[in-house]
Coordinates of C-alpha atoms and ligand atoms in Angstrom, one line a residue:
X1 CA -17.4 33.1 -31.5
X2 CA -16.0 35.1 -28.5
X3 CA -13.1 33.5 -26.2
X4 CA -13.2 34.9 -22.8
X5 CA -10.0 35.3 -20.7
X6 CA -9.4 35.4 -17.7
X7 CA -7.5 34.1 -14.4
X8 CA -9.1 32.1 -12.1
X9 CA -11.8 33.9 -9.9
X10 CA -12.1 36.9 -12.8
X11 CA -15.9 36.1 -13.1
X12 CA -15.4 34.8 -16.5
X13 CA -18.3 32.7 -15.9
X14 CA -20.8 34.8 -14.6
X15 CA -19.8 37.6 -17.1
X16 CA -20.1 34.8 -20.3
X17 CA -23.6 33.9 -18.7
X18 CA -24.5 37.4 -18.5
X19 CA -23.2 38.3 -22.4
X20 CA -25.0 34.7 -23.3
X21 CA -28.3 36.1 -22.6
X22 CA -27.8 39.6 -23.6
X23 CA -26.8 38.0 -26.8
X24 CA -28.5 35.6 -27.4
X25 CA -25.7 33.5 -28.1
X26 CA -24.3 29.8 -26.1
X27 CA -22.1 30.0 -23.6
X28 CA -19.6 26.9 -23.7
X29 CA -17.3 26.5 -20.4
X30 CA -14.9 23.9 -20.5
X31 CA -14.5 24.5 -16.6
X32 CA -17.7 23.9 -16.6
X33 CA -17.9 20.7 -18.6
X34 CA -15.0 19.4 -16.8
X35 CA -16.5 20.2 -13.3
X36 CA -19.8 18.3 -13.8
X37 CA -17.7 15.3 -15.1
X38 CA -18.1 12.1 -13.2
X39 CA -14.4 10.9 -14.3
X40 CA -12.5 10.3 -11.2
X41 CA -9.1 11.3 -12.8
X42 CA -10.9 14.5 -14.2
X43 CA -12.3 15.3 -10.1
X44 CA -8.7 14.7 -8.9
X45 CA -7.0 16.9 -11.8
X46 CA -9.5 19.5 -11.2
X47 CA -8.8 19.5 -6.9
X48 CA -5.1 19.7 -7.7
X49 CA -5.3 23.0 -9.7
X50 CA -3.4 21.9 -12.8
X51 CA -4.8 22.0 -16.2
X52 CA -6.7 18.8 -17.5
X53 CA -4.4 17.5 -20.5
X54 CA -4.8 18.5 -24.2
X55 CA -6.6 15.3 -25.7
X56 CA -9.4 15.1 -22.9
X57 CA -9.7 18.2 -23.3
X58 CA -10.1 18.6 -27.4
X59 CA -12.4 15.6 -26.5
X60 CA -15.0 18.4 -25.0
X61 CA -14.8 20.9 -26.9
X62 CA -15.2 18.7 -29.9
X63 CA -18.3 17.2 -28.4
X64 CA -19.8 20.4 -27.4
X65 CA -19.3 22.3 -30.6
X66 CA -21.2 18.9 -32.4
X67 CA -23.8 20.2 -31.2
X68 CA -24.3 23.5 -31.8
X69 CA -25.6 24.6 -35.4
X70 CA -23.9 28.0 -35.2
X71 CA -20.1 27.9 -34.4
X72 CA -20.1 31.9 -34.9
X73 CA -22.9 32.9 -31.8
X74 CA -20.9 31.4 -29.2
X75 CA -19.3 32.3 -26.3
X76 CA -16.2 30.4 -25.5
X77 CA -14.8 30.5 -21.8
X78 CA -12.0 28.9 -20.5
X79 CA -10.2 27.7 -23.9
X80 CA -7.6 27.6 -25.1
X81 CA -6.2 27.3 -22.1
X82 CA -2.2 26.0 -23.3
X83 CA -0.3 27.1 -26.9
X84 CA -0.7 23.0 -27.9
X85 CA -4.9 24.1 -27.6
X86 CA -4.5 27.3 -29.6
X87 CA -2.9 25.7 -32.5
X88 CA -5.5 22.9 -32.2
X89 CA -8.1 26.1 -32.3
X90 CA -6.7 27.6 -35.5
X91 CA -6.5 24.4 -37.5
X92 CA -7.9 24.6 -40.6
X93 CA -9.1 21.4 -40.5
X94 CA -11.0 21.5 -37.1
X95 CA -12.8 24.6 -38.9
X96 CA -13.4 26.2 -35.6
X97 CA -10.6 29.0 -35.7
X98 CA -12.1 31.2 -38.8
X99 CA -15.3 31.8 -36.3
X100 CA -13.7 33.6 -33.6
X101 CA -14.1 37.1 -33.6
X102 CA -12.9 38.1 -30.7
X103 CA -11.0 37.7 -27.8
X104 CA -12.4 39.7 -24.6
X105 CA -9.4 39.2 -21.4
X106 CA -10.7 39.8 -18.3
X107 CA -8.0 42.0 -16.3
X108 CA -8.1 41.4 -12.4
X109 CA -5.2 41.6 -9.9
X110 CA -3.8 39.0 -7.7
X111 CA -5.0 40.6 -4.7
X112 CA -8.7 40.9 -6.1
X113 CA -8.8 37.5 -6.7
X114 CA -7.3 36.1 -3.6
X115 CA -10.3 38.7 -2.1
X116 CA -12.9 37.3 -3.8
X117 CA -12.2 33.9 -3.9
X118 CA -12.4 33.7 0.0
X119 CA -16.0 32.5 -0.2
X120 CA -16.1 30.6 -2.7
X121 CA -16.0 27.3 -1.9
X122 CA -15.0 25.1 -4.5
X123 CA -13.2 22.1 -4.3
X124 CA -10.4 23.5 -6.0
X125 CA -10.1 26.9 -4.6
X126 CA -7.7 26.3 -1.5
X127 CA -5.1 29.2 -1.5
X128 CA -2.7 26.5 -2.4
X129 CA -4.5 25.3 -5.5
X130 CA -5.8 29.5 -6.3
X131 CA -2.3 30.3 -6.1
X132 CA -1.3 27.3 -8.6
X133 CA -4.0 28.1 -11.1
X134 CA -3.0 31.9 -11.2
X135 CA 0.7 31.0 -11.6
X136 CA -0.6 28.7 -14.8
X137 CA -2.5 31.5 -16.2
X138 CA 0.1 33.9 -15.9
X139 CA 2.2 31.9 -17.8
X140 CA 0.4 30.5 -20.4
X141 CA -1.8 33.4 -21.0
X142 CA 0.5 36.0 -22.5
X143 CA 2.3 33.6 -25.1
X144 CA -1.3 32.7 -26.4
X145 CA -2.6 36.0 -26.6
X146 CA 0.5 37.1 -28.8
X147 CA 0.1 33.8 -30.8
X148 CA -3.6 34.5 -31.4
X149 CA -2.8 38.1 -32.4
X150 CA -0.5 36.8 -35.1
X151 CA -3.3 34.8 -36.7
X152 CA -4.8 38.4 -36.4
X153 CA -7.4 37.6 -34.1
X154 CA -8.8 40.5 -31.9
X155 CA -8.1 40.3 -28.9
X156 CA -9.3 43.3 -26.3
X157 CA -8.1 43.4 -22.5
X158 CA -11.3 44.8 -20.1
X159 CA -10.9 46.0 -16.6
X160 CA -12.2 43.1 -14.7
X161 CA -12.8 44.8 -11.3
X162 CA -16.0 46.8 -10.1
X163 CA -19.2 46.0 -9.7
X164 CA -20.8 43.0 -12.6
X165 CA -22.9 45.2 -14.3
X166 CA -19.9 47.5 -14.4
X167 CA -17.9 45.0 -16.4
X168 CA -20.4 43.9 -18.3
X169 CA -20.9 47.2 -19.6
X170 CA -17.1 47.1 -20.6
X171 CA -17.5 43.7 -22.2
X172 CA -20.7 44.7 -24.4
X173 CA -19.1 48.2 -25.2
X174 CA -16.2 46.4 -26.8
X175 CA -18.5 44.1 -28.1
X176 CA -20.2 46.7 -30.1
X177 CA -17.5 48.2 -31.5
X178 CA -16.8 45.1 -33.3
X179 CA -20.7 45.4 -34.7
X180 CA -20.8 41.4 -32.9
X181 CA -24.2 43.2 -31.4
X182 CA -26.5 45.9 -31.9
Ligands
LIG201 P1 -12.3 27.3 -15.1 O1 -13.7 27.2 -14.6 O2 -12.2 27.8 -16.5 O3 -11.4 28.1 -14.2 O4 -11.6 25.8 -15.2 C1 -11.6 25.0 -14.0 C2 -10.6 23.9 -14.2 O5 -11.0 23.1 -15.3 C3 -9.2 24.4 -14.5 O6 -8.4 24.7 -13.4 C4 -8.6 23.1 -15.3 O7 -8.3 22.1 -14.3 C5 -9.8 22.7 -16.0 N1 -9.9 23.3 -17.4 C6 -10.8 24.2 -17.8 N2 -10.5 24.5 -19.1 C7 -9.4 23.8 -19.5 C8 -8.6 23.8 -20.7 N3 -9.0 24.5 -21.7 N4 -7.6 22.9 -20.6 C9 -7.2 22.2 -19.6 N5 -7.9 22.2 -18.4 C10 -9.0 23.0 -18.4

């Protein structure tokens, strides 16, 4: 399994589509699980820019990894997203830690993303609510990188501005030299 990184608007999603396909592997968002979630709590969560809470949360990721047959060849983006979720991650019993393989962290700028997320047009992406969910990543992120690294997970920080193909180059180039793809 790959975890994907990133702060809000870093393309995490159309870069773990992209590397799904190239790979051959699933891509599992749990932004995206939570956005197509008919939950009226989850829609209002979601508007305000805060984080949807741990259980709900290990809820989906339970559910979607019950289906898949093969933990190892999938892409995960958008968890953990809080130190409570790494632990949870690296459980033993959950069985779900000893797959990842790597950790790829998008790297983009605050004034890239404030660019780019312009258009958009989500629900949730207000400047209010972008500034919010950047202020969350930049907080939580570093603390679960570091605790990741101690459980000697890989984790690789990629330039996350230029053009998509540009990145994804980055992304499978680090891929590779892990030998996760030919
Ligand atoms: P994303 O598409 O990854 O930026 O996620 C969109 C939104 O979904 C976030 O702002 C959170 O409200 C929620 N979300 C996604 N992943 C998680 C997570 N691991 N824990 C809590 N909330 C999450």
């Amino acid at each position: 399994m790959i975890l994907l990184f990133g702060p809000v608007g870093a393309g995490k999603s159309v870069q773990g589509e992209i590397l799904s396909e190239k790979l051959g592997w699933k891509w599992l968002s749990t932004g995206q699980m939570f956005r197509s979630s008919q939950d009226p709590e989850v829609k209002r969560i979601l508007a305000s820019g805060e984080l949807i809470d741990d259980e709900t949360t290990y809820g989906v990721v339970q559910e979607a990894f019950a289906h898949e047959q093969n933990a190892s060849r999938i892409i995960l983006d958008g968890f953990p997203r809080t130190m409570a979720q790494a632990e949870w991650l690296e459980r033993p019993a959950n069985g779900l830690g000893r797959n990842v393989a790597l950790v790829l962290v998008l790297e983009v700028s605050d004034e890239e993303i404030t660019n780019r997320l312009a258009g958009r047009g989500r629900i949730e992406d207000t400047p209010d609510k972008i500034k919010r969910r950047m202020e969350i990543y930049r907080a939580d992120t570093n603390p679960i990188l570091e605790y990741l690294e101690s459980k000697d997970v890989v984790v690789e920080r990629v330039n996350g501005e230029g053009s998509v193909n540009e990145i994804n180059d980055r992304l499978v180039g680090v891929i590779k030299k892990y030998k996760l793809a030919n």
